PDB file of C-alpha atoms in Angstrom:
ATOM      1  CA  ASP A   1     -17.237  62.806 -39.956  1.00  0.00           C
ATOM      2  CA  ILE A   2     -15.189  63.851 -42.872  1.00  0.00           C
ATOM      3  CA  GLN A   3     -16.865  64.965 -46.114  1.00  0.00           C
ATOM      4  CA  MET A   4     -15.676  63.914 -49.210  1.00  0.00           C
ATOM      5  CA  THR A   5     -16.557  65.883 -52.441  1.00  0.00           C
ATOM      6  CA  GLN A   6     -15.861  64.778 -56.339  1.00  0.00           C
ATOM      7  CA  SER A   7     -15.960  66.860 -59.323  1.00  0.00           C
ATOM      8  CA  PRO A   8     -17.453  66.670 -61.914  1.00  0.00           C
ATOM      9  CA  SER A   9     -20.474  64.635 -61.110  1.00  0.00           C
ATOM     10  CA  SER A  10     -20.358  63.314 -64.693  1.00  0.00           C
ATOM     11  CA  LEU A  11     -18.723  63.832 -67.866  1.00  0.00           C
ATOM     12  CA  SER A  12     -18.457  62.615 -71.311  1.00  0.00           C
ATOM     13  CA  ALA A  13     -15.326  61.653 -73.175  1.00  0.00           C
ATOM     14  CA  SER A  14     -14.225  60.297 -76.543  1.00  0.00           C
ATOM     15  CA  VAL A  15     -12.259  57.240 -76.533  1.00  0.00           C
ATOM     16  CA  GLY A  16      -8.600  58.248 -76.169  1.00  0.00           C
ATOM     17  CA  ASP A  17      -9.141  61.219 -74.258  1.00  0.00           C
ATOM     18  CA  ARG A  18      -7.507  62.209 -70.840  1.00  0.00           C
ATOM     19  CA  VAL A  19      -9.945  61.963 -68.186  1.00  0.00           C
ATOM     20  CA  THR A  20      -9.356  63.857 -64.809  1.00  0.00           C
ATOM     21  CA  ILE A  21     -11.405  63.416 -61.711  1.00  0.00           C
ATOM     22  CA  THR A  22     -10.750  65.646 -58.542  1.00  0.00           C
ATOM     23  CA  CYS A  23     -11.627  64.488 -54.709  1.00  0.00           C
ATOM     24  CA  GLN A  24     -11.572  67.074 -51.821  1.00  0.00           C
ATOM     25  CA  ALA A  25     -11.715  65.977 -48.118  1.00  0.00           C
ATOM     26  CA  SER A  26     -12.805  68.088 -45.694  1.00  0.00           C
ATOM     27  CA  GLN A  27      -9.738  67.758 -43.557  1.00  0.00           C
ATOM     28  CA  ASP A  28      -6.384  65.967 -44.102  1.00  0.00           C
ATOM     29  CA  ILE A  29      -7.000  62.413 -44.464  1.00  0.00           C
ATOM     30  CA  HIS A  30      -3.031  61.561 -44.297  1.00  0.00           C
ATOM     31  CA  ASN A  31      -3.013  60.024 -47.791  1.00  0.00           C
ATOM     32  CA  TYR A  32      -5.392  57.372 -46.986  1.00  0.00           C
ATOM     33  CA  LEU A  33      -7.328  57.815 -50.384  1.00  0.00           C
ATOM     34  CA  ASN A  34      -8.716  55.099 -52.422  1.00  0.00           C
ATOM     35  CA  TRP A  35     -10.579  55.211 -55.775  1.00  0.00           C
ATOM     36  CA  TYR A  36     -12.751  52.546 -56.650  1.00  0.00           C
ATOM     37  CA  GLN A  37     -14.807  51.492 -60.337  1.00  0.00           C
ATOM     38  CA  GLN A  38     -18.217  50.638 -60.444  1.00  0.00           C
ATOM     39  CA  LYS A  39     -19.763  49.263 -63.701  1.00  0.00           C
ATOM     40  CA  PRO A  40     -23.544  49.126 -63.605  1.00  0.00           C
ATOM     41  CA  GLY A  41     -24.980  46.095 -61.934  1.00  0.00           C
ATOM     42  CA  LYS A  42     -21.633  45.263 -60.540  1.00  0.00           C
ATOM     43  CA  ALA A  43     -19.864  45.073 -57.452  1.00  0.00           C
ATOM     44  CA  PRO A  44     -17.132  48.210 -57.000  1.00  0.00           C
ATOM     45  CA  ARG A  45     -13.558  47.338 -57.888  1.00  0.00           C
ATOM     46  CA  LEU A  46     -10.375  48.926 -56.106  1.00  0.00           C
ATOM     47  CA  LEU A  47      -8.052  50.571 -58.780  1.00  0.00           C
ATOM     48  CA  ILE A  48      -5.774  52.694 -56.769  1.00  0.00           C
ATOM     49  CA  TYR A  49      -5.211  52.847 -52.877  1.00  0.00           C
ATOM     50  CA  ASP A  50      -3.102  55.142 -50.678  1.00  0.00           C
ATOM     51  CA  VAL A  51      -3.345  58.303 -53.097  1.00  0.00           C
ATOM     52  CA  PHE A  52      -1.169  56.667 -56.172  1.00  0.00           C
ATOM     53  CA  ASN A  53      -0.559  52.864 -55.551  1.00  0.00           C
ATOM     54  CA  LEU A  54      -2.167  50.507 -58.684  1.00  0.00           C
ATOM     55  CA  GLU A  55      -4.012  47.580 -57.269  1.00  0.00           C
ATOM     56  CA  THR A  56      -2.642  44.358 -58.958  1.00  0.00           C
ATOM     57  CA  GLY A  57      -3.990  43.953 -62.219  1.00  0.00           C
ATOM     58  CA  VAL A  58      -5.113  47.386 -63.033  1.00  0.00           C
ATOM     59  CA  PRO A  59      -4.235  48.946 -66.244  1.00  0.00           C
ATOM     60  CA  SER A  60      -1.362  51.418 -66.389  1.00  0.00           C
ATOM     61  CA  ARG A  61      -3.753  54.190 -67.855  1.00  0.00           C
ATOM     62  CA  PHE A  62      -5.312  54.850 -64.462  1.00  0.00           C
ATOM     63  CA  SER A  63      -3.217  56.925 -61.591  1.00  0.00           C
ATOM     64  CA  GLY A  64      -3.484  59.061 -58.878  1.00  0.00           C
ATOM     65  CA  SER A  65      -2.028  61.932 -57.106  1.00  0.00           C
ATOM     66  CA  GLY A  66      -2.580  64.538 -54.403  1.00  0.00           C
ATOM     67  CA  SER A  67      -1.847  65.103 -50.817  1.00  0.00           C
ATOM     68  CA  GLY A  68      -3.569  66.303 -47.715  1.00  0.00           C
ATOM     69  CA  THR A  69      -7.287  67.116 -48.681  1.00  0.00           C
ATOM     70  CA  ASP A  70      -6.880  67.618 -52.566  1.00  0.00           C
ATOM     71  CA  PHE A  71      -6.440  64.478 -54.743  1.00  0.00           C
ATOM     72  CA  THR A  72      -6.741  63.555 -58.459  1.00  0.00           C
ATOM     73  CA  PHE A  73      -7.568  60.776 -60.435  1.00  0.00           C
ATOM     74  CA  THR A  74      -6.215  60.120 -63.907  1.00  0.00           C
ATOM     75  CA  ILE A  75      -7.330  57.904 -67.037  1.00  0.00           C
ATOM     76  CA  SER A  76      -4.756  58.717 -69.600  1.00  0.00           C
ATOM     77  CA  SER A  77      -6.514  57.359 -72.333  1.00  0.00           C
ATOM     78  CA  LEU A  78     -10.149  56.469 -72.098  1.00  0.00           C
ATOM     79  CA  GLN A  79     -11.259  53.154 -73.106  1.00  0.00           C
ATOM     80  CA  PRO A  80     -14.731  52.072 -73.932  1.00  0.00           C
ATOM     81  CA  GLU A  81     -14.420  49.297 -71.060  1.00  0.00           C
ATOM     82  CA  ASP A  82     -13.731  52.298 -68.405  1.00  0.00           C
ATOM     83  CA  ILE A  83     -17.415  53.748 -68.809  1.00  0.00           C
ATOM     84  CA  ALA A  84     -18.141  53.369 -65.063  1.00  0.00           C
ATOM     85  CA  THR A  85     -18.828  55.546 -62.234  1.00  0.00           C
ATOM     86  CA  TYR A  86     -15.641  56.195 -59.905  1.00  0.00           C
ATOM     87  CA  TYR A  87     -15.857  56.943 -56.360  1.00  0.00           C
ATOM     88  CA  CYS A  88     -13.057  58.315 -53.881  1.00  0.00           C
ATOM     89  CA  GLN A  89     -13.044  56.989 -50.478  1.00  0.00           C
ATOM     90  CA  GLN A  90     -10.826  58.150 -47.532  1.00  0.00           C
ATOM     91  CA  SER A  91      -9.729  55.172 -45.058  1.00  0.00           C
ATOM     92  CA  GLY A  92      -7.881  57.619 -42.802  1.00  0.00           C
ATOM     93  CA  HIS A  93     -10.474  58.261 -40.072  1.00  0.00           C
ATOM     94  CA  LEU A  94     -13.545  56.503 -38.873  1.00  0.00           C
ATOM     95  CA  PRO A  95     -16.110  56.707 -40.068  1.00  0.00           C
ATOM     96  CA  PHE A  96     -14.769  55.703 -43.608  1.00  0.00           C
ATOM     97  CA  THR A  97     -16.395  57.880 -46.385  1.00  0.00           C
ATOM     98  CA  PHE A  98     -16.886  57.745 -50.066  1.00  0.00           C
ATOM     99  CA  GLY A  99     -17.242  60.648 -52.388  1.00  0.00           C
ATOM    100  CA  PRO A 100     -20.690  61.102 -54.120  1.00  0.00           C
ATOM    101  CA  GLY A 101     -19.069  59.383 -57.434  1.00  0.00           C
ATOM    102  CA  THR A 102     -18.589  60.452 -60.927  1.00  0.00           C
ATOM    103  CA  LYS A 103     -20.287  59.166 -63.866  1.00  0.00           C
ATOM    104  CA  VAL A 104     -18.049  58.561 -67.119  1.00  0.00           C
ATOM    105  CA  ASP A 105     -19.575  57.763 -70.118  1.00  0.00           C
ATOM    106  CA  LEU A 106     -18.691  57.971 -73.927  1.00  0.00           C
ATOM    107  CA  LYS A 107     -19.343  61.199 -76.124  1.00  0.00           C
TER     108      LYS A 107
ATOM    109  CA  GLU B   1      -9.457  32.516 -56.113  1.00  0.00           C
ATOM    110  CA  VAL B   2     -10.829  35.368 -53.424  1.00  0.00           C
ATOM    111  CA  GLN B   3     -14.485  34.832 -53.551  1.00  0.00           C
ATOM    112  CA  LEU B   4     -17.166  36.405 -51.195  1.00  0.00           C
ATOM    113  CA  LEU B   5     -20.887  35.227 -51.285  1.00  0.00           C
ATOM    114  CA  GLU B   6     -23.449  37.449 -49.485  1.00  0.00           C
ATOM    115  CA  SER B   7     -26.783  35.973 -48.300  1.00  0.00           C
ATOM    116  CA  GLY B   8     -29.845  36.805 -46.124  1.00  0.00           C
ATOM    117  CA  GLY B   9     -31.157  39.589 -47.918  1.00  0.00           C
ATOM    118  CA  GLY B  10     -34.856  39.937 -48.562  1.00  0.00           C
ATOM    119  CA  LEU B  11     -38.186  41.868 -48.073  1.00  0.00           C
ATOM    120  CA  LYS B  12     -38.518  42.790 -44.329  1.00  0.00           C
ATOM    121  CA  HIS B  13     -40.958  45.278 -42.494  1.00  0.00           C
ATOM    122  CA  PRO B  14     -39.820  48.347 -40.755  1.00  0.00           C
ATOM    123  CA  GLY B  15     -38.914  47.316 -37.217  1.00  0.00           C
ATOM    124  CA  GLY B  16     -38.101  43.767 -37.977  1.00  0.00           C
ATOM    125  CA  SER B  17     -34.548  42.212 -37.971  1.00  0.00           C
ATOM    126  CA  LEU B  18     -32.565  40.272 -40.012  1.00  0.00           C
ATOM    127  CA  ARG B  19     -29.004  38.707 -40.275  1.00  0.00           C
ATOM    128  CA  LEU B  20     -26.594  38.913 -43.311  1.00  0.00           C
ATOM    129  CA  SER B  21     -23.932  36.437 -44.030  1.00  0.00           C
ATOM    130  CA  CYS B  22     -21.024  36.458 -46.068  1.00  0.00           C
ATOM    131  CA  ALA B  23     -19.011  33.130 -47.004  1.00  0.00           C
ATOM    132  CA  ALA B  24     -15.383  33.849 -47.727  1.00  0.00           C
ATOM    133  CA  SER B  25     -12.973  31.635 -49.555  1.00  0.00           C
ATOM    134  CA  GLY B  26      -9.637  31.777 -51.451  1.00  0.00           C
ATOM    135  CA  PHE B  27      -7.398  33.418 -48.407  1.00  0.00           C
ATOM    136  CA  THR B  28      -6.363  33.158 -44.924  1.00  0.00           C
ATOM    137  CA  PHE B  29      -9.790  34.762 -43.334  1.00  0.00           C
ATOM    138  CA  SER B  30      -8.590  35.552 -39.867  1.00  0.00           C
ATOM    139  CA  GLY B  31      -5.692  37.435 -41.399  1.00  0.00           C
ATOM    140  CA  TYR B  32      -7.717  40.236 -42.851  1.00  0.00           C
ATOM    141  CA  ALA B  33     -10.563  42.694 -41.531  1.00  0.00           C
ATOM    142  CA  MET B  34     -13.742  42.833 -43.148  1.00  0.00           C
ATOM    143  CA  SER B  35     -16.112  45.321 -44.172  1.00  0.00           C
ATOM    144  CA  TRP B  36     -19.889  46.061 -44.906  1.00  0.00           C
ATOM    145  CA  VAL B  37     -20.594  48.786 -47.627  1.00  0.00           C
ATOM    146  CA  ARG B  38     -24.344  49.327 -48.877  1.00  0.00           C
ATOM    147  CA  GLN B  39     -25.796  51.081 -51.654  1.00  0.00           C
ATOM    148  CA  ALA B  40     -29.155  52.349 -51.717  1.00  0.00           C
ATOM    149  CA  PRO B  41     -31.021  51.913 -55.294  1.00  0.00           C
ATOM    150  CA  GLY B  42     -29.627  54.427 -57.740  1.00  0.00           C
ATOM    151  CA  LYS B  43     -27.508  56.118 -54.726  1.00  0.00           C
ATOM    152  CA  GLY B  44     -23.506  56.016 -53.804  1.00  0.00           C
ATOM    153  CA  LEU B  45     -21.704  53.667 -51.633  1.00  0.00           C
ATOM    154  CA  GLU B  46     -21.914  53.849 -47.733  1.00  0.00           C
ATOM    155  CA  TRP B  47     -19.354  52.249 -45.698  1.00  0.00           C
ATOM    156  CA  VAL B  48     -21.551  50.902 -42.528  1.00  0.00           C
ATOM    157  CA  SER B  49     -19.238  48.686 -40.360  1.00  0.00           C
ATOM    158  CA  GLY B  50     -15.950  46.965 -40.070  1.00  0.00           C
ATOM    159  CA  ILE B  51     -14.408  44.420 -38.177  1.00  0.00           C
ATOM    160  CA  SER B  52     -10.523  43.522 -37.384  1.00  0.00           C
ATOM    161  CA  GLY B  53      -9.078  40.142 -38.157  1.00  0.00           C
ATOM    162  CA  ASP B  54      -9.510  38.448 -35.003  1.00  0.00           C
ATOM    163  CA  ALA B  55     -12.752  39.966 -34.119  1.00  0.00           C
ATOM    164  CA  GLY B  56     -11.298  42.278 -31.300  1.00  0.00           C
ATOM    165  CA  ASN B  57     -12.274  45.326 -32.788  1.00  0.00           C
ATOM    166  CA  THR B  58     -15.514  46.316 -34.329  1.00  0.00           C
ATOM    167  CA  TYR B  59     -16.489  49.754 -36.043  1.00  0.00           C
ATOM    168  CA  TYR B  60     -20.022  51.512 -37.037  1.00  0.00           C
ATOM    169  CA  ALA B  61     -21.180  54.411 -39.196  1.00  0.00           C
ATOM    170  CA  ASP B  62     -23.154  56.572 -36.864  1.00  0.00           C
ATOM    171  CA  SER B  63     -25.902  56.333 -38.871  1.00  0.00           C
ATOM    172  CA  VAL B  64     -26.371  52.139 -38.086  1.00  0.00           C
ATOM    173  CA  LYS B  65     -24.647  52.291 -34.485  1.00  0.00           C
ATOM    174  CA  GLY B  66     -26.871  50.842 -31.826  1.00  0.00           C
ATOM    175  CA  ARG B  67     -28.901  48.861 -34.526  1.00  0.00           C
ATOM    176  CA  PHE B  68     -26.192  46.773 -36.426  1.00  0.00           C
ATOM    177  CA  THR B  69     -23.809  44.156 -35.014  1.00  0.00           C
ATOM    178  CA  ILE B  70     -20.997  42.955 -36.854  1.00  0.00           C
ATOM    179  CA  SER B  71     -19.479  39.811 -36.118  1.00  0.00           C
ATOM    180  CA  ARG B  72     -17.398  36.960 -37.631  1.00  0.00           C
ATOM    181  CA  ASP B  73     -16.625  33.160 -37.162  1.00  0.00           C
ATOM    182  CA  ASN B  74     -12.830  32.611 -38.363  1.00  0.00           C
ATOM    183  CA  SER B  75     -13.412  28.614 -37.878  1.00  0.00           C
ATOM    184  CA  LYS B  76     -16.090  28.857 -40.587  1.00  0.00           C
ATOM    185  CA  ASN B  77     -14.925  31.806 -42.638  1.00  0.00           C
ATOM    186  CA  MET B  78     -17.991  33.641 -42.236  1.00  0.00           C
ATOM    187  CA  LEU B  79     -18.759  37.333 -41.728  1.00  0.00           C
ATOM    188  CA  TYR B  80     -22.071  38.569 -40.591  1.00  0.00           C
ATOM    189  CA  LEU B  81     -24.361  41.908 -40.130  1.00  0.00           C
ATOM    190  CA  GLN B  82     -27.142  41.658 -37.924  1.00  0.00           C
ATOM    191  CA  ILE B  83     -29.371  44.513 -38.182  1.00  0.00           C
ATOM    192  CA  ASN B  84     -32.280  45.277 -35.849  1.00  0.00           C
ATOM    193  CA  SER B  85     -35.194  47.969 -35.907  1.00  0.00           C
ATOM    194  CA  LEU B  86     -35.107  48.102 -39.639  1.00  0.00           C
ATOM    195  CA  ARG B  87     -36.158  51.291 -41.524  1.00  0.00           C
ATOM    196  CA  ALA B  88     -37.196  52.069 -44.913  1.00  0.00           C
ATOM    197  CA  GLU B  89     -33.847  54.055 -45.502  1.00  0.00           C
ATOM    198  CA  ASP B  90     -32.012  50.551 -44.900  1.00  0.00           C
ATOM    199  CA  THR B  91     -33.344  49.489 -48.299  1.00  0.00           C
ATOM    200  CA  ALA B  92     -29.912  48.741 -50.071  1.00  0.00           C
ATOM    201  CA  LEU B  93     -27.489  46.310 -51.452  1.00  0.00           C
ATOM    202  CA  PHE B  94     -25.239  44.994 -48.994  1.00  0.00           C
ATOM    203  CA  PHE B  95     -21.721  44.171 -49.942  1.00  0.00           C
ATOM    204  CA  CYS B  96     -19.075  42.452 -47.920  1.00  0.00           C
ATOM    205  CA  ALA B  97     -15.678  43.327 -48.629  1.00  0.00           C
ATOM    206  CA  LYS B  98     -12.173  42.086 -47.824  1.00  0.00           C
ATOM    207  CA  ASP B  99      -9.971  44.720 -46.614  1.00  0.00           C
ATOM    208  CA  ARG B 100      -6.261  45.266 -47.464  1.00  0.00           C
ATOM    209  CA  GLN B 101      -3.903  43.808 -44.889  1.00  0.00           C
ATOM    210  CA  TYR B 102      -3.175  46.260 -42.110  1.00  0.00           C
ATOM    211  CA  SER B 103      -5.198  48.557 -43.765  1.00  0.00           C
ATOM    212  CA  ILE B 104      -9.220  48.390 -42.567  1.00  0.00           C
ATOM    213  CA  GLY B 105     -11.144  50.542 -44.602  1.00  0.00           C
ATOM    214  CA  CYS B 106      -9.593  49.694 -47.999  1.00  0.00           C
ATOM    215  CA  HIS B 107     -11.717  47.260 -49.827  1.00  0.00           C
ATOM    216  CA  THR B 108      -9.521  45.176 -52.022  1.00  0.00           C
ATOM    217  CA  MET B 109     -12.481  42.679 -52.873  1.00  0.00           C
ATOM    218  CA  TRP B 110     -15.826  42.758 -53.078  1.00  0.00           C
ATOM    219  CA  GLY B 111     -18.817  40.156 -53.188  1.00  0.00           C
ATOM    220  CA  GLN B 112     -21.822  40.455 -55.546  1.00  0.00           C
ATOM    221  CA  GLY B 113     -24.245  42.005 -52.506  1.00  0.00           C
ATOM    222  CA  THR B 114     -27.300  41.144 -51.088  1.00  0.00           C
ATOM    223  CA  MET B 115     -30.520  43.112 -51.484  1.00  0.00           C
ATOM    224  CA  VAL B 116     -32.121  44.161 -48.113  1.00  0.00           C
ATOM    225  CA  THR B 117     -35.825  45.932 -48.955  1.00  0.00           C
ATOM    226  CA  VAL B 118     -37.646  47.523 -46.177  1.00  0.00           C
ATOM    227  CA  SER B 119     -41.225  48.232 -46.588  1.00  0.00           C
ATOM    228  CA  SER B 120     -44.712  47.773 -45.090  1.00  0.00           C
TER     229      SER B 120
END
């Protein structure tokens, strides 16, 4: 199975800050890399698919980049409603696997 | 509006069985692969199973292979997950998810989940 790692596991930032999360796959996932947001007590929400494609309705302050095994997720200007846990996920190889998550809260 | 509504969870004893259901609406159900993803209390997400739109192909995580069976009834817009030989480690919130068209494993819409608790 492909192992997904995320860094950091948690972070604190202020409103307006640029936030960056990295995700690494244990092998090439051919850019089938997705990012999800999960708020407490809620279902996850797809934000970005296939590395950099913004899902419909997702604010443009969210973005993704990378290739092969190394990927980055960025919030250009953190908003209070962005407080959540973010997961990367590879959907290029079965079984599909998620990273352990990055919890983002307000400083 | 796309809606997914899971049901069938509850408290079960180890070794028992249950069937989870997911009622889908607001989209052409048969045109999309579907998946089940679970989340143990306080833990991360784990994909457990997926099925193609025509039900011709099914996929499982190694951790559930042989115990879980995914199925769907496209005439009723229903997705199912049969879970046998329940273990304590199956305790989790189970989400059903609609996958992106032509891209199984990319979950574009999620239900609110149904909780399965396995305890003696």
